[in-house]
Amino acid sequence: MKIYKQFIPLLTMAAMTAAAFGQVESGSGVRKRTERPDRRRTEAEGAGPQVTDRMQGFFETREPHDADLEYMRQIYRRIDLTKDANTPLYFPEDVVDGQENLFRIILGLVVKGAVPAYEYLDGREVFTDQYRINVPDMLDRYGIYYQSAGSDRNPVYTIEEADVPTGQVLNYYILEKWEFDRRSNQMKTRVEAICPVLNRIGDFGGDTRYPMFWVKFDALRPYLAAQYIFLSDDNNLPQYSLDDYFNLGMYDGEIYKTKNLRNLSMNQMYPDPDDLKRAQDSIDNRLASYGKHLWVPTREEYLAQQEREEAARLAAERGDTTQAALNVVEDTPEPKRSTRSKRTTTKKKTSAKKPKVSSSSSSSSSTPNSNATKSVRRRRR
């Protein structure tokens, strides 16, 4: 009986210790510790990165209000994966050490239902639930083999790695938006949507493009930010993600369409290849230089412009009015270190021509004051 009484305190202490390991104290009381799934193990099993609502909200871009925009234009570009600048989107063709190319990422997310996809309407895209695609119909349309499981309400589609047509996706269509914001006085460029394009041989021969579907870029950004790529064969260190690749404009895409009232492509508007190339370059130049013409020059830029105009005026007075000389003066760089030297040389040249003006003025003047012989016509104020 005495031995039993001695073991009672030991058993009580053991029970309290086990309860302490199974419970966690909080400010509101005592609660049980919940088991958290291993994130690394979950990603290794093929579920991919777990994107929460908070993480998704971090990558979403808020649409600016129309009252805040001074200028907006929608540009459609075609990204050719055969170009060297666009090869990071094509390789690796197969899954290598967890690395996937862009099409495998997009198709896997669309099939799982993690990212919605919308119909390709050829210039009249509407990203609403009304135009959301049906996944099995899309797979049957393009002949992609899949297996279905689950219930009718929650179907699950699985595609084997060998059945993913990565070798046939040689182009992407992207929808760019160029917006000039009045609040920040900046021209901003963002990718709104991406469309993978299948390249297959048509019924009558030749290469035919089949746009599959549109996916909003903001919905892809959390997954693209987790996939790092290297951009050059000289440096195999993956320093940028796929999200950086699009946001920094590292791709090389030609304009194949702009939003217009008649909904015409660039080939329809400019059938001649030379005219088409000039029109594409003209649009790119106008977009790149639009924001520059709206900036108010700084004090340094204003003074440099004044110096160039003064130098051009002096050259014209000397009789040096050739077009080549004027172009050299206008294209002269503006280093800050030579600002003082330009000013001093300008003053010397101006003072050297003052006696001619003063002599003419002195002959017409009858006052003996010496100050009256000095000309103030070109005095810098």
XYZ file of C-alpha atoms in Angstrom:
381
model
C 0.000 0.000 0.000
C 2.876 2.323 0.804
C 4.521 1.531 -2.526
C 1.290 2.393 -4.358
C 1.089 5.773 -2.618
C 4.658 6.555 -3.638
C 3.885 5.959 -7.363
C 0.833 8.239 -7.402
C 2.870 11.515 -7.534
C 5.091 10.094 -10.285
C 2.116 9.138 -12.417
C 0.579 12.582 -11.914
C 3.774 14.328 -13.040
C 4.020 12.080 -16.135
C 0.441 12.896 -17.109
C 1.044 16.644 -16.718
C 4.185 16.431 -18.888
C 2.322 14.609 -21.655
C -0.444 17.205 -21.554
C 2.109 20.010 -21.822
C 3.568 18.486 -24.994
C 0.100 18.030 -26.523
C -1.160 21.541 -25.743
C -0.004 25.086 -26.440
C -0.808 28.052 -24.272
C -2.161 31.164 -25.965
C -3.476 34.506 -24.855
C -7.074 33.277 -24.984
C -6.533 29.987 -23.150
C -5.238 26.496 -23.875
C -5.663 24.901 -27.281
C -4.466 21.706 -28.905
C -1.493 21.761 -31.231
C -2.560 21.065 -34.800
C -0.350 19.099 -37.130
C 0.827 21.119 -40.128
C 1.585 19.365 -43.388
C 5.167 19.357 -44.523
C 5.335 21.937 -47.352
C 8.434 20.438 -48.903
C 6.914 16.972 -48.883
C 3.685 18.275 -50.427
C 5.536 20.011 -53.259
C 7.672 16.928 -53.869
C 4.544 14.828 -54.315
C 3.547 16.950 -57.310
C 1.008 19.303 -55.811
C 3.157 22.319 -56.709
C 3.582 25.452 -54.620
C 0.660 26.139 -52.317
C -0.738 29.576 -53.206
C -2.873 31.199 -50.533
C -5.340 34.044 -51.023
C -2.911 36.439 -49.381
C -0.111 35.395 -51.721
C -2.407 35.704 -54.729
C -3.435 39.200 -53.654
C 0.224 40.236 -53.489
C 0.707 39.478 -57.196
C -2.565 40.956 -58.442
C -2.380 44.299 -60.231
C -5.146 46.744 -59.489
C -6.756 48.146 -62.592
C -6.334 51.939 -62.727
C -9.411 54.102 -63.007
C -10.104 55.704 -66.369
C -9.990 59.147 -64.765
C -6.361 58.541 -63.744
C -5.228 57.564 -67.243
C -3.992 59.986 -69.845
C -3.277 57.350 -72.491
C -3.934 53.620 -72.927
C -3.288 51.220 -75.781
C -3.617 47.448 -76.120
C -0.914 45.656 -78.098
C -0.922 42.024 -79.231
C 2.504 40.464 -79.631
C 3.637 37.109 -80.949
C 6.556 35.502 -79.120
C 8.494 33.151 -81.386
C 10.251 30.506 -79.297
C 12.812 29.855 -82.035
C 14.456 33.208 -81.222
C 17.333 33.125 -78.761
C 15.748 35.655 -76.400
C 12.621 33.476 -76.041
C 14.199 30.045 -75.602
C 13.862 30.132 -71.764
C 10.111 29.674 -72.303
C 10.577 26.480 -74.350
C 13.261 24.576 -72.451
C 13.384 22.151 -70.772
C 11.017 20.135 -72.942
C 10.700 17.421 -70.277
C 10.568 17.756 -66.504
C 14.177 17.865 -65.257
C 14.858 18.100 -61.503
C 11.477 19.701 -60.924
C 12.046 22.315 -63.656
C 9.211 22.740 -66.157
C 8.755 24.966 -69.148
C 6.015 27.559 -69.411
C 3.486 25.422 -71.300
C 3.659 22.555 -68.818
C 3.038 24.991 -65.968
C 0.068 26.631 -67.693
C -1.556 23.395 -68.884
C -1.127 21.722 -65.494
C -2.768 24.641 -63.678
C -5.661 24.822 -66.151
C -6.333 21.088 -66.008
C -6.305 21.065 -62.197
C -8.646 24.050 -62.101
C -6.192 26.219 -60.158
C -6.202 28.899 -62.878
C -9.196 29.753 -65.108
C -8.785 29.815 -68.879
C -10.885 31.757 -71.390
C -11.814 31.400 -75.037
C -9.661 32.895 -77.764
C -11.918 35.401 -79.548
C -9.351 36.933 -81.940
C -9.101 40.467 -80.657
C -12.337 40.651 -78.682
C -11.290 38.874 -75.517
C -13.659 38.927 -72.552
C -12.357 37.468 -69.300
C -15.647 36.554 -67.643
C -17.202 33.283 -66.507
C -19.391 33.284 -69.601
C -16.334 32.709 -71.816
C -14.516 30.325 -69.512
C -13.482 27.184 -71.356
C -14.535 23.627 -70.594
C -11.361 21.666 -69.884
C -12.341 18.260 -71.377
C -13.769 19.931 -74.494
C -10.521 21.851 -74.964
C -8.426 18.703 -74.566
C -10.606 16.778 -77.037
C -10.462 19.654 -79.521
C -6.666 19.587 -79.707
C -6.256 15.813 -79.372
C -4.547 15.767 -75.977
C -5.021 12.422 -74.219
C -6.135 12.535 -70.586
C -7.696 10.403 -67.870
C -10.680 11.474 -65.816
C -11.461 10.479 -62.250
C -13.424 11.770 -59.295
C -17.114 12.610 -59.197
C -19.279 14.522 -61.642
C -19.231 17.618 -59.435
C -15.486 17.484 -58.773
C -13.824 15.819 -61.760
C -10.083 15.260 -61.788
C -8.165 15.163 -65.071
C -4.689 13.701 -65.400
C -2.320 14.014 -68.357
C 0.791 11.903 -68.644
C 4.060 13.699 -69.253
C 4.527 12.004 -72.620
C 1.112 13.241 -73.812
C 1.831 16.936 -73.193
C 2.525 18.492 -76.652
C 5.372 20.734 -75.547
C 7.197 20.305 -78.864
C 4.240 21.744 -80.772
C 3.883 24.959 -78.761
C 6.330 27.183 -80.638
C 4.561 30.514 -80.158
C 2.775 32.539 -77.520
C 0.392 35.426 -77.904
C 0.518 38.052 -75.176
C -1.757 41.011 -74.572
C 0.131 44.105 -73.433
C -1.330 47.259 -71.955
C 0.528 50.553 -72.232
C -0.879 53.071 -69.753
C 0.226 56.574 -68.840
C -0.853 57.341 -65.277
C -1.504 60.972 -64.402
C -0.850 60.454 -60.707
C 2.661 59.089 -61.141
C 3.415 60.718 -64.537
C 4.838 57.440 -65.790
C 4.237 55.172 -68.737
C 3.625 51.664 -67.400
C 3.658 48.453 -69.389
C 2.105 45.250 -68.116
C 1.195 41.883 -69.570
C -2.503 41.208 -69.125
C -2.923 37.720 -70.620
C -0.980 34.874 -72.274
C -2.164 32.443 -74.945
C -0.196 29.293 -75.922
C -0.274 28.552 -79.656
C 0.013 25.082 -81.170
C 1.955 24.791 -84.431
C 0.727 21.864 -86.491
C 0.642 20.873 -90.144
C -2.699 21.774 -91.671
C -4.941 19.677 -93.860
C -3.520 21.242 -97.016
C 0.081 21.316 -95.821
C 1.987 24.165 -94.309
C 2.364 25.242 -90.723
C -0.914 26.295 -89.083
C -1.243 28.072 -85.757
C -3.982 27.099 -83.318
C -4.410 29.516 -80.374
C -5.596 27.398 -77.447
C -6.903 29.715 -74.710
C -6.170 32.893 -72.771
C -4.901 32.883 -69.185
C -4.689 36.058 -67.133
C -1.131 36.860 -66.194
C -1.930 37.920 -62.623
C -3.359 34.462 -61.912
C -0.116 32.861 -63.138
C 2.324 35.143 -61.336
C 2.537 33.242 -57.992
C 3.442 30.051 -59.847
C 5.803 31.735 -62.304
C 7.637 33.458 -59.446
C 8.582 30.033 -58.060
C 10.144 28.864 -61.353
C 13.661 30.227 -61.934
C 15.422 30.175 -65.286
C 18.813 31.124 -66.722
C 18.860 33.374 -69.746
C 22.224 32.631 -71.333
C 24.351 29.604 -72.087
C 27.375 31.483 -70.740
C 25.876 31.744 -67.252
C 23.946 28.728 -65.995
C 22.958 30.344 -62.719
C 19.151 30.854 -62.610
C 18.945 34.448 -61.394
C 15.503 35.417 -62.718
C 12.071 33.854 -62.423
C 9.504 33.565 -65.181
C 7.599 36.367 -63.504
C 10.674 38.620 -63.784
C 11.098 37.563 -67.399
C 7.750 39.078 -68.383
C 7.692 42.030 -66.001
C 11.143 43.210 -67.078
C 10.338 42.809 -70.776
C 13.094 40.288 -71.525
C 11.084 38.642 -74.308
C 11.357 39.513 -77.997
C 7.900 39.789 -79.532
C 6.664 41.401 -82.725
C 3.363 43.263 -82.936
C 0.801 41.272 -84.878
C -2.257 43.272 -83.901
C -3.423 46.418 -82.129
C -6.882 47.028 -80.795
C -8.834 48.936 -83.453
C -12.434 49.565 -84.420
C -12.386 47.252 -87.438
C -10.606 44.464 -85.514
C -8.003 44.022 -88.256
C -4.598 42.453 -87.825
C -1.380 44.091 -88.940
C -1.127 41.747 -91.944
C -4.592 42.798 -93.079
C -3.812 46.484 -92.679
C -0.331 46.293 -94.274
C -0.122 43.443 -96.823
C 3.329 44.480 -98.016
C 6.103 43.069 -95.771
C 8.140 46.279 -95.905
C 5.146 48.418 -94.969
C 4.331 45.991 -92.178
C 7.833 46.241 -90.727
C 7.787 50.042 -90.868
C 4.388 50.157 -89.173
C 5.562 47.842 -86.371
C 8.690 49.917 -85.785
C 6.644 53.111 -85.821
C 4.290 51.797 -83.127
C 7.192 50.669 -80.960
C 8.920 54.048 -81.279
C 5.765 55.986 -80.464
C 5.092 53.883 -77.393
C 8.671 54.216 -76.169
C 8.821 57.991 -76.705
C 5.308 58.928 -75.590
C 6.209 59.509 -71.964
C 9.376 61.440 -72.797
C 7.456 64.232 -74.541
C 5.281 64.811 -71.482
C 8.104 65.458 -69.018
C 8.931 68.999 -67.873
C 12.708 69.491 -68.339
C 14.879 69.928 -65.273
C 17.053 72.991 -64.678
C 20.168 71.213 -65.966
C 18.382 70.066 -69.111
C 16.998 73.561 -69.697
C 20.438 75.206 -69.343
C 22.006 72.647 -71.657
C 19.334 73.336 -74.257
C 19.971 77.075 -73.956
C 23.691 76.541 -74.508
C 23.051 74.483 -77.628
C 20.768 77.171 -79.015
C 23.359 79.872 -78.268
C 26.099 77.856 -79.971
C 23.880 77.331 -83.026
C 23.137 81.076 -83.181
C 26.822 81.991 -83.046
C 27.601 79.463 -85.754
C 24.907 80.999 -87.951
C 26.360 84.492 -87.437
C 29.774 83.257 -88.516
C 28.229 82.005 -91.727
C 28.574 78.325 -90.844
C 25.038 77.342 -91.818
C 25.688 73.937 -93.354
C 23.324 71.177 -92.314
C 26.197 68.991 -91.122
C 27.500 71.663 -88.753
C 24.034 72.274 -87.311
C 23.519 68.544 -86.750
C 26.817 68.297 -84.895
C 25.802 71.147 -82.611
C 22.376 69.669 -81.906
C 23.688 66.165 -81.206
C 26.466 67.305 -78.860
C 26.331 65.370 -75.553
C 25.670 67.213 -72.324
C 28.319 66.267 -69.763
C 28.088 68.281 -66.571
C 31.849 68.727 -66.287
C 32.039 70.848 -69.491
C 29.226 73.231 -68.566
C 31.528 75.919 -67.213
C 33.935 75.724 -70.134
C 31.075 76.146 -72.579
C 29.870 79.228 -70.771
C 33.304 80.852 -70.705
C 33.942 80.207 -74.379
C 30.548 81.606 -75.240
C 31.258 84.799 -73.322
C 34.644 85.210 -75.005
C 33.149 84.840 -78.451
C 30.398 87.291 -77.611
C 32.805 89.887 -76.195
C 35.005 89.600 -79.271
C 32.161 90.789 -81.473
C 31.061 93.642 -79.208
C 33.470 96.287 -80.647
C 31.783 96.068 -84.063
C 28.422 96.868 -82.567
C 29.809 99.511 -80.221
C 31.637 101.307 -83.037
C 28.472 101.749 -85.014
C 26.590 102.943 -81.980
C 29.349 105.384 -80.975
C 29.357 107.093 -84.359
C 25.693 107.909 -84.046
C 25.967 109.007 -80.404
C 27.104 112.562 -79.433
C 27.425 112.128 -75.676
C 30.960 112.081 -74.255
C 30.122 109.372 -71.701
C 32.229 106.271 -72.312
C 29.540 103.946 -71.030
C 27.325 104.865 -73.967
C 29.744 103.208 -76.395
C 29.205 99.743 -74.838
C 26.566 97.548 -76.329
C 24.215 95.651 -74.023
C 22.310 93.904 -76.748
C 23.919 90.496 -76.135
C 24.575 90.807 -72.437
C 23.607 87.593 -70.621
C 21.038 88.179 -67.910
